[in-house]
Amino acid sequence: MKLRNSVLSVGALGASLALVLGSPAFADTVGDGSPDAPAASAATQLPNGGLAVKDFQILGPLDQNSHVSARDNGQSVFYGGKSYWFFDDTIETDPDAFLTSTAAVTSDLTAADNIQLHSTTFASEADTGAPTEFVPLSTAETDFQNEHASTDCTGSTDPNCGTVFGFWPGAAVADPAHHRILVFYGKLCRGGLDTGPCASGFIGQQLGSGIVSVDMRTKVATRLTIENRDTSITSPEGVDPTLLFSPSEEWGNGGAVVVGHDLYAYGGCDDNHACGVARVPLDRVQDRAAWSFYTGTSNGRPQWSPDETKAVIVMQGGAAGETVQYDQTTHLYMNTFEETLSDQVQFQTSPTPWGPWGTPTDLFTAQKSTAWNYAAFAHPEYTTDHGLTRYYTYYSSATGAQMLVRVHFTQKKH
């Protein structure tokens, strides 16, 4: 489970989206190539586009694969008439297994009677065996694990004894122009000696982040090789050419949204999970040199810099991430999140991906638990009633369940 740059471990499971539904392309650009915000309508000038919570119902655990006893995170993205879901640490039974990344696909787009997520992978609904790892290991990582594998590291002089790698999926976005879904992920090493570089502590050591490209024609997931990568980012097995950002940056591991031909990714968060925003052309996501970072405004115009240290905080992020989406009902961008150690899930809106973001508004309250609730995400593909009925999930670490929540809204038009 990922809480930005800190982690928690709860019970058996130790414990970051984005979806575009007709997100608009900005029509104009300014001198630095920054897109202008679209003109505000009467609805967008109202707080939250006039949207207000009427009531909510916690519907209960998602209808998941029968082998799954617990899995956290759980962000989704709509592509080709189906909903694709990506999870972090997953505990399975019959056979027993602990996986760090799993996925599922469903054509069940009606959430009122729960959501069926029975598939083994993202590739086929027909395959309902035990889920398998979503993020693939490299040959170098597999060789490293095999070299340092041991059933008992007591007294070992190998500082990497027992080390394994893990991958936590974060935000996912659809990129149909390139026939793919892009899924951000964080890489960590865990299971090593307490005195070693991969000491488990709560859950492991974060190493950096990258992007998985899921080819929707072949249903093959590949970790993108990074161009102009930061050579200071290291990994125990040696050079990892797939690491795009360092653990302190993690742009996209919380939320991301596509606008026209650009991807906006949130990261560079502070200790309170307040985050900045970066952007990159969709066709250059793997090129570190193509990324730029929002630094504020000048004469009312957004400013972007290739230097991530100049990025400014723009919005509140959540424990294990947030969902950022363009909302067709309000014609605003919407951020859904749950702060650390809080049962209150909130949302805020903005006319552009970079802000200004409004004051957070209460969305629903998760059920009190003997442990932590976190990883609250929106699933816009399940929205009905012209945007007035929406569905969300959060993770209950006490039970290992993904809890499904329905929220009814009202909307003022003027």
XYZ file of C-alpha atoms in Angstrom:
414
model
C 0.000 0.000 0.000
C 1.346 3.385 -0.954
C 0.840 6.628 0.932
C 2.796 8.832 -1.476
C 6.330 8.571 -0.082
C 5.418 6.800 3.157
C 3.888 3.389 3.742
C 1.762 1.582 6.307
C 1.281 -2.126 6.986
C -2.059 -3.356 8.269
C -2.916 -6.927 9.259
C -2.052 -9.482 6.596
C -1.929 -6.946 3.745
C 0.621 -4.128 3.530
C -0.837 -1.715 2.013
C -2.137 6.324 -6.935
C -6.329 7.806 -11.885
C -7.442 9.067 -14.020
C -9.988 8.665 -16.701
C -10.828 10.786 -19.700
C -14.429 10.864 -20.832
C -14.439 13.351 -23.663
C -11.797 15.590 -22.112
C -11.612 18.707 -24.297
C -8.657 19.771 -26.329
C -7.732 23.362 -25.525
C -8.238 25.510 -28.579
C -5.665 28.224 -27.983
C -2.082 28.357 -26.878
C 0.081 31.102 -25.473
C 3.614 32.016 -26.363
C 5.247 29.189 -24.411
C 2.930 26.596 -25.891
C 0.782 26.431 -22.760
C -2.877 25.735 -23.465
C -5.441 28.312 -22.446
C -8.360 27.331 -20.264
C -11.727 27.010 -22.006
C -14.193 29.820 -21.505
C -16.220 29.403 -18.312
C -19.949 28.765 -18.693
C -22.574 29.886 -16.220
C -22.498 26.427 -14.614
C -18.707 26.408 -14.187
C -18.881 29.760 -12.393
C -20.952 28.149 -9.615
C -19.041 26.353 -6.824
C -18.296 22.823 -8.107
C -20.309 23.624 -11.229
C -23.459 23.687 -9.107
C -22.941 20.071 -8.043
C -23.849 19.208 -4.435
C -24.052 15.893 -2.576
C -27.624 14.807 -1.814
C -26.901 11.471 -0.115
C -24.649 8.424 -0.317
C -24.882 4.657 0.250
C -22.032 2.267 1.012
C -23.057 -0.703 -1.125
C -20.478 -3.147 0.218
C -17.462 -5.036 -1.175
C -16.863 -5.299 -4.920
C -17.697 -8.661 -6.511
C -14.110 -9.757 -7.109
C -12.288 -12.853 -8.333
C -12.956 -15.766 -5.965
C -9.229 -16.292 -5.323
C -8.769 -12.732 -4.018
C -8.959 -12.278 -0.249
C -7.498 -8.753 -0.187
C -6.147 -6.209 -2.681
C -5.579 -2.494 -2.303
C -5.618 0.646 -4.443
C -7.987 -0.107 -7.344
C -8.003 2.569 -10.044
C -9.934 2.090 -13.269
C -10.051 3.427 -16.812
C -12.605 3.099 -19.612
C -11.431 1.815 -22.998
C -13.320 0.264 -25.916
C -16.568 -0.267 -24.037
C -14.967 -1.968 -21.022
C -13.641 -0.958 -17.621
C -10.030 -1.890 -16.805
C -8.924 -2.052 -13.161
C -5.432 -2.057 -11.640
C -4.575 -3.051 -8.069
C -1.551 -3.032 -5.777
C -0.651 -5.643 -3.140
C -2.958 -8.633 -3.549
C -3.437 -11.634 -1.258
C -4.833 -14.789 -2.879
C -6.061 -18.130 -1.612
C -6.309 -21.570 -3.270
C -3.463 -21.386 -4.090
C -2.036 -18.973 -1.522
C -0.067 -16.137 -3.064
C 1.048 -12.569 -2.451
C 1.300 -10.407 -5.590
C 2.294 -6.747 -5.808
C 0.249 -5.800 -8.890
C -2.873 -7.339 -10.412
C -5.480 -6.276 -12.969
C -8.988 -7.084 -14.150
C -11.360 -6.208 -16.991
C -15.141 -6.144 -17.103
C -17.926 -5.231 -19.490
C -20.206 -4.810 -16.461
C -20.816 -1.064 -16.580
C -23.837 -1.062 -14.292
C -22.718 -0.498 -10.709
C -26.131 -0.300 -9.011
C -26.069 -4.085 -8.453
C -22.307 -4.247 -7.756
C -19.458 -4.625 -10.277
C -18.190 -8.031 -11.413
C -14.383 -8.192 -11.481
C -13.850 -11.921 -11.907
C -11.141 -11.918 -14.572
C -7.578 -13.064 -13.978
C -5.874 -10.270 -15.939
C -6.713 -7.205 -18.032
C -6.713 -9.342 -21.176
C -9.931 -11.382 -20.997
C -13.119 -11.607 -18.956
C -13.339 -15.322 -19.802
C -10.183 -16.170 -17.816
C -11.253 -16.426 -14.152
C -8.410 -18.425 -12.620
C -6.173 -16.961 -9.947
C -4.941 -13.449 -10.859
C -1.334 -13.109 -11.975
C 1.187 -10.267 -11.759
C 0.342 -7.283 -13.951
C 3.674 -5.406 -14.074
C 6.311 -7.650 -15.678
C 9.763 -8.225 -14.180
C 12.795 -7.539 -16.336
C 15.366 -10.265 -16.975
C 17.856 -8.387 -14.776
C 15.343 -8.213 -11.914
C 14.500 -11.913 -12.205
C 18.191 -12.848 -12.242
C 18.837 -10.640 -9.199
C 15.997 -12.225 -7.232
C 17.209 -15.719 -8.121
C 20.786 -14.885 -7.189
C 19.809 -13.651 -3.721
C 16.934 -16.030 -3.031
C 16.988 -17.889 0.276
C 14.479 -19.589 2.527
C 16.448 -18.456 5.595
C 18.648 -15.333 5.637
C 19.540 -15.668 9.336
C 23.241 -14.997 9.702
C 23.654 -14.277 5.996
C 26.461 -11.959 4.934
C 24.609 -11.113 1.734
C 22.993 -7.667 2.297
C 20.471 -8.461 -0.458
C 19.517 -11.879 0.880
C 15.819 -12.509 0.265
C 15.272 -9.327 -1.748
C 12.359 -9.238 -4.187
C 10.953 -6.442 -6.347
C 7.435 -5.066 -6.192
C 5.422 -2.774 -8.440
C 2.453 -0.647 -7.368
C 0.178 0.567 -10.183
C -1.011 4.171 -9.892
C -3.031 6.346 -12.244
C -4.254 4.884 -15.532
C -5.261 6.804 -18.670
C -6.663 5.774 -22.036
C -4.642 6.658 -25.136
C -6.758 5.303 -28.009
C -4.810 7.270 -30.632
C -1.880 4.983 -29.857
C -4.052 1.897 -29.110
C -2.973 1.678 -25.503
C -3.670 2.258 -21.842
C -0.879 3.905 -19.865
C -0.492 2.896 -16.220
C 1.951 4.648 -13.921
C 3.661 2.431 -11.346
C 6.062 2.707 -8.437
C 8.920 0.239 -8.073
C 10.187 -0.985 -4.707
C 12.419 -3.676 -3.275
C 11.396 -5.576 -0.170
C 12.072 -8.695 1.858
C 15.765 -7.979 2.406
C 17.739 -7.975 5.659
C 17.042 -5.239 8.182
C 20.611 -4.076 7.657
C 20.442 -4.239 3.852
C 19.504 -1.693 1.159
C 16.053 -3.295 0.744
C 15.181 -3.550 4.423
C 11.474 -4.152 4.606
C 10.648 -1.794 7.471
C 6.909 -1.363 7.062
C 6.767 -2.600 3.504
C 10.019 -1.998 1.557
C 12.152 0.665 -0.073
C 10.835 2.797 -2.933
C 13.155 2.983 -5.926
C 11.341 5.197 -8.432
C 8.468 5.123 -10.883
C 7.752 4.344 -14.510
C 4.939 3.674 -16.973
C 3.419 0.430 -18.253
C 2.014 0.577 -21.776
C -0.822 -1.905 -22.330
C -1.170 -2.584 -26.062
C -4.927 -2.945 -26.547
C -4.490 -4.784 -29.871
C -2.210 -7.533 -28.535
C -3.142 -7.270 -24.819
C 0.562 -7.206 -23.903
C 1.837 -5.033 -21.044
C 5.321 -3.530 -21.471
C 7.316 -1.214 -19.218
C 8.367 1.761 -21.317
C 12.100 2.319 -21.797
C 12.930 5.904 -20.809
C 14.729 8.305 -23.113
C 16.999 10.992 -21.601
C 16.560 9.319 -18.239
C 17.896 10.625 -14.936
C 21.052 8.559 -14.374
C 21.011 9.306 -10.639
C 18.014 6.976 -10.175
C 19.418 3.606 -9.156
C 18.160 0.101 -8.460
C 19.844 -2.859 -6.705
C 20.082 -4.985 -9.869
C 21.927 -2.194 -11.705
C 20.699 0.274 -14.301
C 16.918 0.166 -14.694
C 16.118 1.857 -18.025
C 12.385 1.978 -17.195
C 12.562 4.351 -14.199
C 11.215 7.766 -15.212
C 11.114 9.585 -11.865
C 12.728 9.303 -8.456
C 10.715 8.282 -5.349
C 10.445 11.924 -4.241
C 8.847 12.965 -7.549
C 6.504 10.162 -8.660
C 4.593 12.290 -11.169
C 1.513 10.312 -12.209
C 1.552 7.783 -9.401
C -1.350 9.641 -7.818
C -3.579 11.107 -10.494
C -3.395 11.878 -14.205
C -5.699 13.177 -16.926
C -5.477 13.494 -20.712
C -6.377 16.795 -22.379
C -6.205 16.723 -26.159
C -2.738 15.463 -27.081
C -1.231 16.123 -23.638
C -1.040 14.116 -20.442
C -1.199 15.962 -17.117
C 0.240 14.061 -14.150
C 0.173 15.019 -10.476
C 3.113 14.477 -8.138
C 5.995 16.194 -6.382
C 3.753 16.085 -3.305
C 4.607 17.450 0.128
C 4.257 15.580 3.432
C 0.539 16.445 3.529
C -0.011 14.984 0.030
C -0.566 18.393 -1.569
C 0.709 18.024 -5.130
C 1.962 19.861 -8.193
C 1.236 19.062 -11.831
C 3.407 18.153 -14.819
C 2.530 17.733 -18.478
C 3.945 15.896 -21.464
C 2.796 15.161 -25.026
C 1.135 11.739 -25.089
C 3.397 10.523 -27.853
C 6.492 11.441 -25.783
C 5.597 10.159 -22.314
C 8.715 7.978 -22.268
C 11.025 10.987 -22.952
C 12.094 12.590 -19.662
C 13.235 15.695 -21.576
C 9.691 16.256 -22.899
C 8.177 16.755 -19.438
C 7.488 20.234 -18.056
C 6.200 21.392 -14.681
C 3.683 24.040 -13.716
C 5.356 26.949 -11.902
C 2.448 29.406 -11.553
C 0.993 32.182 -13.685
C 2.312 35.368 -15.235
C -0.195 37.967 -16.400
C -2.870 35.323 -15.989
C -1.053 32.816 -18.205
C 0.171 29.400 -17.014
C 3.931 28.996 -16.892
C 5.812 25.731 -17.361
C 9.437 24.809 -16.760
C 11.583 21.753 -17.587
C 12.967 22.035 -14.034
C 10.809 20.008 -11.655
C 12.313 21.791 -8.635
C 10.386 24.915 -9.683
C 7.008 23.149 -9.592
C 4.407 24.638 -7.247
C 1.652 22.952 -5.249
C -1.733 23.183 -6.983
C -4.154 20.813 -5.247
C -4.765 18.342 -2.429
C -3.843 14.733 -3.097
C -4.983 11.633 -1.260
C -3.651 8.651 0.649
C -2.377 6.294 -2.099
C -3.481 8.708 -4.818
C -6.465 10.493 -6.243
C -8.705 10.500 -9.316
C -8.496 13.502 -11.630
C -11.072 13.597 -14.422
C -12.716 15.982 -16.844
C -16.365 16.019 -15.852
C -18.917 16.350 -18.663
C -21.695 17.386 -16.280
C -19.985 20.442 -14.823
C -17.406 21.019 -17.600
C -14.799 21.216 -14.875
C -11.864 19.074 -13.802
C -12.643 17.086 -10.671
C -10.234 15.717 -8.080
C -11.424 12.962 -5.704
C -9.277 12.021 -2.694
C -9.136 10.758 0.879
C -6.446 12.192 3.120
C -4.273 9.978 5.322
C -5.938 8.595 8.449
C -9.246 10.204 7.507
C -12.562 8.492 6.806
C -13.795 11.561 4.912
C -13.619 11.376 1.117
C -13.695 14.755 -0.622
C -13.658 16.359 -4.046
C -12.639 19.710 -5.499
C -12.986 21.238 -8.960
C -11.054 23.490 -11.297
C -11.538 25.022 -14.762
C -8.115 23.699 -15.856
C -5.837 20.811 -14.857
C -3.478 23.235 -13.118
C -6.096 25.228 -11.213
C -7.172 27.216 -9.459
C -8.613 24.281 -7.509
C -11.580 25.044 -5.276
C -12.069 24.340 -1.591
C -12.438 20.589 -0.911
C -16.057 19.498 -0.449
C -17.215 16.447 1.531
C -18.273 13.601 -0.743
C -18.946 10.658 1.585
C -17.712 9.163 4.846
C -16.152 5.705 4.802
C -17.289 3.202 7.418
C -15.370 3.326 10.686
C -12.874 0.493 10.872
C -10.446 -1.120 13.284
C -7.679 -0.090 10.866
C -7.187 2.432 8.063
C -9.407 3.267 5.125
C -7.593 4.765 2.147
C -7.216 4.677 -1.656
C -10.546 6.371 -2.440
C -11.078 6.675 -6.201
C -13.817 7.756 -8.580
C -14.937 5.514 -11.445
C -16.553 7.909 -13.948
C -17.398 5.178 -16.456
C -20.199 4.131 -14.069
C -21.817 7.583 -13.884
C -25.561 7.708 -14.651
C -28.510 10.119 -14.432
C -26.701 12.846 -16.403
C -23.965 12.970 -13.790
C -26.219 12.939 -10.740
C -25.401 9.356 -9.697
C -21.741 8.419 -9.348
C -19.730 5.507 -7.984
C -16.558 5.363 -5.921
C -14.410 2.797 -4.149
C -12.129 2.847 -1.139
C -9.956 0.191 0.473
C -10.706 -1.155 3.948
C -7.446 -2.490 5.337
C -9.299 -4.148 8.233
C -11.108 -6.522 5.858
C -9.048 -6.340 2.659
C -12.192 -5.376 0.734
C -12.705 -2.831 -2.012
C -15.818 -0.998 -0.826
C -18.264 0.325 -3.444
C -20.079 3.600 -2.730
C -22.930 5.320 -4.606
C -23.380 9.087 -4.302
C -26.458 10.994 -5.425
C -26.039 14.647 -6.377
C -28.181 17.653 -7.141
C -27.102 20.393 -9.535
C -27.954 24.061 -9.812
C -27.879 25.355 -13.363
C -27.768 29.095 -12.661
